[in-house]
CSV table of C-alpha atoms in Angstrom, one decimal:
chain,number,residue,atom,x,y,z
N,1,MET,CA,96.0,-22.8,90.8
N,2,ALA,CA,94.5,-20.9,93.8
N,3,SER,CA,92.5,-17.8,93.0
N,4,TYR,CA,93.5,-14.6,94.6
N,5,GLU,CA,90.2,-14.6,96.5
N,6,GLN,CA,91.1,-18.0,98.0
N,7,ASN,CA,94.6,-16.7,98.8
N,8,ASP,CA,92.9,-13.9,100.8
N,9,ILE,CA,91.7,-16.4,103.3
N,10,VAL,CA,95.2,-17.9,103.7
N,11,SER,CA,96.7,-14.4,104.2
N,12,GLU,CA,94.2,-13.5,106.9
N,13,LYS,CA,95.5,-16.6,108.9
N,14,ARG,CA,99.1,-15.5,108.4
N,15,PHE,CA,98.9,-11.9,109.3
N,16,PRO,CA,96.9,-10.0,112.0
N,17,LYS,CA,93.6,-8.7,110.7
N,18,LEU,CA,93.5,-5.0,109.7
N,19,VAL,CA,90.1,-3.3,110.3
N,20,ALA,CA,89.2,-0.2,108.3
N,21,PRO,CA,89.4,2.7,108.7
N,22,GLN,CA,92.9,2.3,110.1
N,23,ALA,CA,96.2,4.2,109.8
N,24,ASP,CA,99.1,4.0,112.3
N,25,SER,CA,101.6,6.7,113.2
N,26,TRP,CA,104.3,5.3,110.8
N,27,ARG,CA,106.6,8.1,109.5
N,28,PHE,CA,106.9,7.7,105.8
N,29,ARG,CA,110.3,8.0,104.0
N,30,ILE,CA,110.0,10.4,101.1
N,31,SER,CA,111.1,9.2,97.7
N,32,HIS,CA,113.0,12.3,96.6
N,33,PHE,CA,113.3,11.0,93.0
N,34,ASN,CA,109.6,10.5,92.7
N,35,VAL,CA,108.9,13.9,94.2
N,36,VAL,CA,111.1,15.6,91.6
N,37,ALA,CA,109.7,13.5,88.8
N,38,PHE,CA,106.1,14.0,89.6
N,39,SER,CA,106.6,17.7,90.3
N,40,TYR,CA,108.3,18.1,86.9
N,41,TRP,CA,105.6,16.1,85.1
N,42,HIS,CA,102.9,18.3,86.5
N,43,ALA,CA,104.7,21.5,85.8
N,44,ALA,CA,105.4,20.3,82.2
N,45,GLY,CA,101.7,19.2,81.9
N,46,LEU,CA,100.5,22.7,82.9
N,47,TYR,CA,102.8,24.2,80.3
N,48,GLY,CA,101.3,21.8,77.8
N,49,LEU,CA,97.8,23.0,78.8
N,50,TYR,CA,99.0,26.6,78.2
N,51,LEU,CA,100.3,25.5,74.7
N,52,CYS,CA,96.9,23.9,73.9
N,53,PHE,CA,95.3,27.4,74.2
N,54,THR,CA,98.1,29.3,72.5
N,55,SER,CA,100.1,27.6,69.8
N,56,ALA,CA,99.4,23.8,69.6
N,57,ARG,CA,97.8,22.7,66.3
N,58,TRP,CA,94.4,21.2,66.5
N,59,PRO,CA,95.5,17.7,65.3
N,60,THR,CA,98.0,17.7,68.3
N,61,ILE,CA,95.3,18.5,70.8
N,62,PHE,CA,92.9,15.9,69.2
N,63,LEU,CA,95.6,13.2,69.3
N,64,ALA,CA,96.3,13.9,72.9
N,65,ALA,CA,92.6,13.7,73.7
N,66,ILE,CA,92.3,10.3,71.9
N,67,LEU,CA,95.4,8.9,73.6
N,68,THR,CA,94.2,10.1,77.0
N,69,GLU,CA,91.0,8.1,76.6
N,70,ALA,CA,92.9,5.1,75.1
N,71,SER,CA,95.3,5.0,78.0
N,72,THR,CA,92.4,5.3,80.5
N,73,LEU,CA,90.7,2.4,78.9
N,74,GLY,CA,94.0,0.4,79.0
N,75,VAL,CA,94.1,0.9,82.8
N,76,LEU,CA,90.5,0.4,83.6
N,77,CYS,CA,89.3,-2.2,81.1
N,78,GLY,CA,92.7,-4.0,81.1
N,79,ALA,CA,94.7,-3.8,84.3
N,80,HIS,CA,91.6,-3.2,86.4
N,81,ARG,CA,88.5,-5.1,85.1
N,82,LEU,CA,90.3,-7.9,83.1
N,83,TRP,CA,93.5,-8.7,85.0
N,84,SER,CA,92.9,-7.5,88.6
N,85,HIS,CA,89.4,-8.9,89.0
N,86,LYS,CA,89.0,-11.3,86.1
N,87,SER,CA,85.5,-10.0,85.5
N,88,TYR,CA,85.7,-11.1,81.9
N,89,LYS,CA,88.0,-12.9,79.6
N,90,ALA,CA,89.8,-11.6,76.5
N,91,LYS,CA,91.3,-13.2,73.4
N,92,LEU,CA,94.8,-12.4,72.5
N,93,PRO,CA,94.1,-9.5,70.0
N,94,LEU,CA,92.1,-7.6,72.7
N,95,GLN,CA,94.8,-8.4,75.3
N,96,ILE,CA,97.5,-6.9,73.0
N,97,ILE,CA,95.4,-3.8,72.5
N,98,LEU,CA,94.8,-3.4,76.2
N,99,VAL,CA,98.5,-3.9,77.0
N,100,ILE,CA,99.5,-1.2,74.5
N,101,PHE,CA,96.9,1.1,75.9
N,102,GLN,CA,98.0,0.4,79.5
N,103,THR,CA,101.6,1.0,78.6
N,104,LEU,CA,100.6,4.3,77.0
N,105,SER,CA,99.3,5.3,80.5
N,106,GLY,CA,102.8,5.1,82.0
N,107,GLN,CA,101.3,3.6,85.2
N,108,TYR,CA,104.0,0.9,85.6
N,109,SER,CA,103.5,-2.6,84.4
N,110,VAL,CA,100.2,-4.6,84.5
N,111,TYR,CA,101.9,-6.8,87.1
N,112,ASN,CA,102.6,-3.9,89.5
N,113,TRP,CA,99.2,-2.4,88.9
N,114,VAL,CA,97.3,-5.7,89.6
N,115,ARG,CA,99.4,-6.5,92.7
N,116,ASP,CA,98.7,-3.0,94.2
N,117,HIS,CA,95.0,-3.1,93.3
N,118,ARG,CA,94.4,-6.6,94.7
N,119,MET,CA,96.0,-5.3,98.0
N,120,HIS,CA,93.7,-2.3,97.8
N,121,HIS,CA,90.7,-4.5,97.8
N,122,ARG,CA,91.9,-7.0,100.4
N,123,TYR,CA,93.1,-4.4,102.9
N,124,SER,CA,91.0,-1.4,101.8
N,125,ASP,CA,91.5,1.8,103.8
N,126,THR,CA,94.1,0.2,106.2
N,127,ASP,CA,97.9,0.3,106.3
N,128,GLY,CA,97.9,-2.8,104.0
N,129,ASP,CA,96.3,-0.7,101.3
N,130,PRO,CA,99.0,1.0,99.1
N,131,HIS,CA,96.9,4.1,98.7
N,132,ASN,CA,95.1,4.1,102.1
N,133,ALA,CA,92.3,6.7,101.9
N,134,THR,CA,92.3,6.9,105.7
N,135,ARG,CA,95.5,9.0,105.4
N,136,GLY,CA,93.6,11.7,103.5
N,137,PHE,CA,92.7,12.9,100.0
N,138,PHE,CA,96.2,13.9,98.9
N,139,TYR,CA,97.8,10.7,100.0
N,140,SER,CA,95.3,8.4,98.4
N,141,HIS,CA,95.3,10.5,95.2
N,142,ILE,CA,99.0,10.8,94.5
N,143,GLY,CA,100.9,11.1,97.8
N,144,TRP,CA,101.4,7.4,98.1
N,145,LEU,CA,103.5,7.5,95.0
N,146,LEU,CA,105.9,10.1,96.6
N,147,VAL,CA,106.9,8.0,99.6
N,148,GLN,CA,108.2,4.5,100.2
N,149,LYS,CA,105.6,1.9,100.9
N,150,HIS,CA,104.3,1.2,104.4
N,151,PRO,CA,105.9,-1.9,106.0
N,152,GLU,CA,102.5,-3.6,106.0
N,153,VAL,CA,102.2,-3.1,102.2
N,154,HIS,CA,105.7,-4.6,101.8
N,155,LYS,CA,105.0,-7.5,104.1
N,156,ARG,CA,101.5,-8.4,102.8
N,157,GLY,CA,102.3,-7.7,99.2
N,158,GLN,CA,104.6,-10.7,99.1
N,159,ASP,CA,101.6,-12.9,99.8
N,160,VAL,CA,99.4,-11.6,96.9
N,161,GLU,CA,98.4,-14.4,94.5
N,162,MET,CA,99.9,-13.3,91.1
N,163,SER,CA,100.4,-16.6,89.3
N,164,ASP,CA,97.7,-15.8,86.8
N,165,ILE,CA,99.6,-12.7,85.8
N,166,THR,CA,103.1,-14.2,85.8
N,167,SER,CA,101.9,-17.1,83.7
N,168,ASN,CA,100.6,-14.8,80.9
N,169,PRO,CA,103.4,-14.5,78.3
N,170,LEU,CA,102.1,-11.1,77.1
N,171,LEU,CA,102.2,-9.6,80.6
N,172,ALA,CA,105.5,-11.3,81.3
N,173,PHE,CA,106.9,-9.6,78.2
N,174,GLN,CA,105.6,-6.2,79.2
N,175,ARG,CA,107.1,-6.6,82.7
N,176,LYS,CA,110.5,-7.7,81.4
N,177,HIS,CA,110.8,-4.9,78.9
N,178,ALA,CA,108.8,-2.2,80.8
N,179,ALA,CA,111.4,0.5,80.6
N,180,ILE,CA,111.9,0.3,76.8
N,181,LEU,CA,108.1,-0.1,76.2
N,182,PHE,CA,107.2,2.8,78.4
N,183,THR,CA,109.8,5.1,76.8
N,184,LEU,CA,108.7,4.2,73.3
N,185,ILE,CA,104.9,4.0,73.7
N,186,CYS,CA,104.2,6.5,76.4
N,187,TYR,CA,106.7,9.2,75.5
N,188,VAL,CA,108.5,8.9,72.2
N,189,LEU,CA,105.8,7.9,69.7
N,190,PRO,CA,103.1,10.3,70.9
N,191,THR,CA,105.7,13.1,70.7
N,192,ILE,CA,107.2,12.2,67.3
N,193,ILE,CA,103.8,11.6,65.5
N,194,PRO,CA,102.7,15.3,65.6
N,195,VAL,CA,106.2,16.5,64.6
N,196,TYR,CA,106.4,14.1,61.6
N,197,PHE,CA,102.9,14.1,60.2
N,198,TRP,CA,101.8,17.8,60.7
N,199,GLU,CA,105.0,19.6,61.5
N,200,GLU,CA,104.2,20.4,65.1
N,201,THR,CA,107.1,21.8,67.1
N,202,LEU,CA,109.0,19.3,69.2
N,203,SER,CA,108.5,21.3,72.4
N,204,THR,CA,104.8,21.6,71.9
N,205,ALA,CA,104.3,18.0,71.0
N,206,TYR,CA,106.3,16.9,74.0
N,207,HIS,CA,104.6,19.1,76.5
N,208,VAL,CA,101.1,18.3,75.2
N,209,ASN,CA,101.9,14.6,75.5
N,210,ILE,CA,103.0,15.1,79.1
N,211,LEU,CA,99.7,16.8,79.7
N,212,ARG,CA,98.0,13.7,78.3
N,213,PHE,CA,100.0,11.5,80.7
N,214,ILE,CA,99.2,13.6,83.7
N,215,LEU,CA,95.5,13.7,83.0
N,216,CYS,CA,95.3,10.0,82.8
N,217,LEU,CA,97.3,9.7,86.0
N,218,ASN,CA,95.0,12.1,87.9
N,219,PHE,CA,91.8,10.6,86.5
N,220,THR,CA,92.9,7.3,87.9
N,221,GLY,CA,93.9,8.9,91.2
N,222,LEU,CA,90.4,10.3,91.6
N,223,ILE,CA,89.1,6.8,92.0
N,224,ASN,CA,91.3,6.3,95.0
N,225,SER,CA,90.7,9.7,96.5
N,226,ALA,CA,87.4,11.4,95.6
N,227,ALA,CA,85.5,8.2,95.2
N,228,HIS,CA,86.5,7.3,98.8
N,229,VAL,CA,85.4,10.7,100.2
N,230,PHE,CA,82.6,12.3,98.3
N,231,GLY,CA,79.3,10.6,97.6
N,232,ASN,CA,76.8,8.2,99.1
N,233,ARG,CA,77.1,4.5,100.0
N,234,PRO,CA,73.9,2.8,98.8
N,235,TYR,CA,75.4,-0.7,98.7
N,236,ASP,CA,77.6,-0.8,101.9
N,237,LYS,CA,77.7,2.1,104.3
N,238,GLU,CA,80.6,0.5,106.2
N,239,VAL,CA,83.2,0.9,103.4
N,240,MET,CA,84.8,4.2,102.5
N,241,ALA,CA,84.2,3.8,98.8
N,242,THR,CA,81.4,6.0,97.4
N,243,GLU,CA,79.2,6.6,94.4
N,244,ASN,CA,80.6,9.7,92.6
N,245,ASP,CA,79.1,10.9,89.4
N,246,SER,CA,82.0,13.3,88.6
N,247,VAL,CA,84.5,10.5,88.9
N,248,MET,CA,82.2,8.3,86.8
N,249,LEU,CA,82.4,10.8,84.0
N,250,LEU,CA,86.1,11.5,84.1
N,251,THR,CA,87.2,7.9,84.4
N,252,LEU,CA,84.9,6.5,81.7
N,253,GLY,CA,82.8,4.5,84.2
N,254,GLU,CA,84.7,3.9,87.5
N,255,GLY,CA,82.7,6.3,89.7
N,256,SER,CA,80.3,3.7,91.1
N,257,HIS,CA,83.0,2.7,93.5
N,258,ASN,CA,80.8,1.7,96.4
N,259,TYR,CA,79.2,-0.8,94.1
N,260,HIS,CA,82.5,-2.0,92.8
N,261,HIS,CA,83.9,-2.7,96.3
N,262,VAL,CA,80.8,-4.8,97.1
N,263,PHE,CA,80.8,-6.6,93.7
N,264,PRO,CA,84.4,-6.3,92.4
N,265,TRP,CA,83.9,-9.2,89.9
N,266,ASP,CA,81.1,-7.4,87.9
N,267,TYR,CA,82.7,-6.4,84.6
N,268,ARG,CA,80.4,-3.3,84.5
N,269,ALA,CA,81.9,-1.9,87.8
N,270,ALA,CA,78.5,-0.4,88.3
N,271,GLU,CA,74.9,-1.5,88.5
N,272,LEU,CA,73.7,1.1,86.1
N,273,GLY,CA,76.1,0.0,83.5
N,274,SER,CA,75.2,2.4,80.7
N,275,TRP,CA,75.5,5.8,82.4
N,276,PHE,CA,78.8,7.4,81.3
N,277,ASN,CA,80.3,3.9,81.5
N,278,PHE,CA,82.2,3.9,78.3
N,279,SER,CA,84.5,1.2,79.7
N,280,LYS,CA,81.5,-1.1,79.7
N,281,THR,CA,80.6,-0.1,76.2
N,282,PHE,CA,84.2,-0.8,75.1
N,283,ILE,CA,84.0,-4.3,76.6
N,284,ASP,CA,80.5,-4.9,75.1
N,285,PHE,CA,81.8,-4.0,71.6
N,286,PHE,CA,84.6,-6.6,71.8
N,287,ALA,CA,82.1,-9.1,73.3
N,288,LEU,CA,80.0,-8.5,70.2
N,289,ILE,CA,82.8,-9.4,67.8
N,290,GLY,CA,83.9,-12.3,70.0
N,291,TRP,CA,87.2,-10.9,71.5
N,292,ALA,CA,85.7,-10.6,75.0
N,293,TYR,CA,83.7,-13.3,76.6
N,294,ASP,CA,82.5,-14.8,80.0
N,295,LEU,CA,81.4,-11.3,81.1
N,296,LYS,CA,80.4,-11.6,84.8
N,297,THR,CA,77.6,-9.6,86.4
N,298,ALA,CA,76.0,-9.5,89.8
N,299,ASP,CA,72.5,-11.0,90.1
N,300,ARG,CA,69.8,-8.4,90.6
N,301,LYS,CA,68.3,-10.2,93.7
N,302,ILE,CA,71.7,-10.3,95.3
N,303,ILE,CA,72.2,-6.6,94.7
N,304,ILE,CA,68.9,-5.7,96.3
N,305,SER,CA,69.5,-8.1,99.2
N,306,ARG,CA,72.9,-6.4,99.9
N,307,VAL,CA,71.4,-2.9,99.6
N,308,GLU,CA,68.7,-3.7,102.2
N,309,ARG,CA,71.2,-5.3,104.5
N,310,THR,CA,74.1,-2.9,104.4
N,311,GLY,CA,73.2,0.2,102.4
N,312,ASP,CA,73.0,3.8,103.7
N,313,GLY,CA,69.4,4.2,102.6
N,314,SER,CA,70.2,6.3,99.5
N,315,TYR,CA,69.4,3.6,97.0
N,316,GLU,CA,65.9,4.8,96.2
N,317,GLY,CA,67.1,7.8,94.4
N,318,LYS,CA,69.4,5.6,92.4
N,319,GLU,CA,66.4,3.5,91.3
N,320,MET,CA,64.5,6.6,90.3
N,321,ARG,CA,67.3,7.7,88.1
N,322,SER,CA,67.5,4.3,86.5
N,323,GLU,CA,63.9,4.4,85.6
N,324,ARG,CA,64.3,7.9,84.2
N,325,ASN,CA,67.2,6.8,82.0
N,326,ARG,CA,65.2,3.8,80.7
N,327,GLY,CA,62.4,6.1,79.7
N,328,GLN,CA,64.7,8.4,77.7
């Protein structure tokens, strides 16, 4: 079975090379259904935020907060670090947890997520990138979900190696029953639980859950938008991905994006793996009990060599912060 990295080489021979940053003058077709849906979700989420400050019970708010973090972990530890990059391996119990958490996020199936993310890395910041940051902050954050895909994404997406995902029975089950699973896990259960267990009103439970869904969606979007615009590039100054501490905090450890684009197979997704990197802590815990294994990391000498060769010169400050953190 060819790895998706090996498949990248074959793809480059089949299609003309795209060099970042690149965006043509293609006029996108608006997906009116998605525009209405995302507009409604955001409006409902804002109302849910209002209810959090006015009438929602504390257990409802607490549950929404916990589920927001759980769904974020499902996306980032599961769809991203485990299945997109194979940066570690997981036994079936952990895979089941991650699939449930990822389904809770409402961000399509793991199959769709992995396909788009592998394209993002292969064709980063070009028209082959589903959320091409060259097209601006809004497009890379959420706008790409409101339009039909660019022809280059359609064409090149058919060539993405996905056999490792399609051969996984658990992921195949999720993909086959996506609509039912999303309805039940992402919407129905988080709404019914507050109503049944502590007599929350149905309207409040529903809207606070939509807020939870929207928060996770936008936290993930910040990786594609803010972490491609704001921040330094200590590992490779030629890529748009940056180091962004705010994104690191909000996404439980995905803000070291410049590092991640240089070393995508590192399960930490950051060199300084402990700083606000709860995703790493989550994986480390399951490694401790034997459910996660074969955790991959980049060698220190390779990191320094890459910094000296392609970095923007800002790495010294990062080193000083690392030493300060070790001393605390």
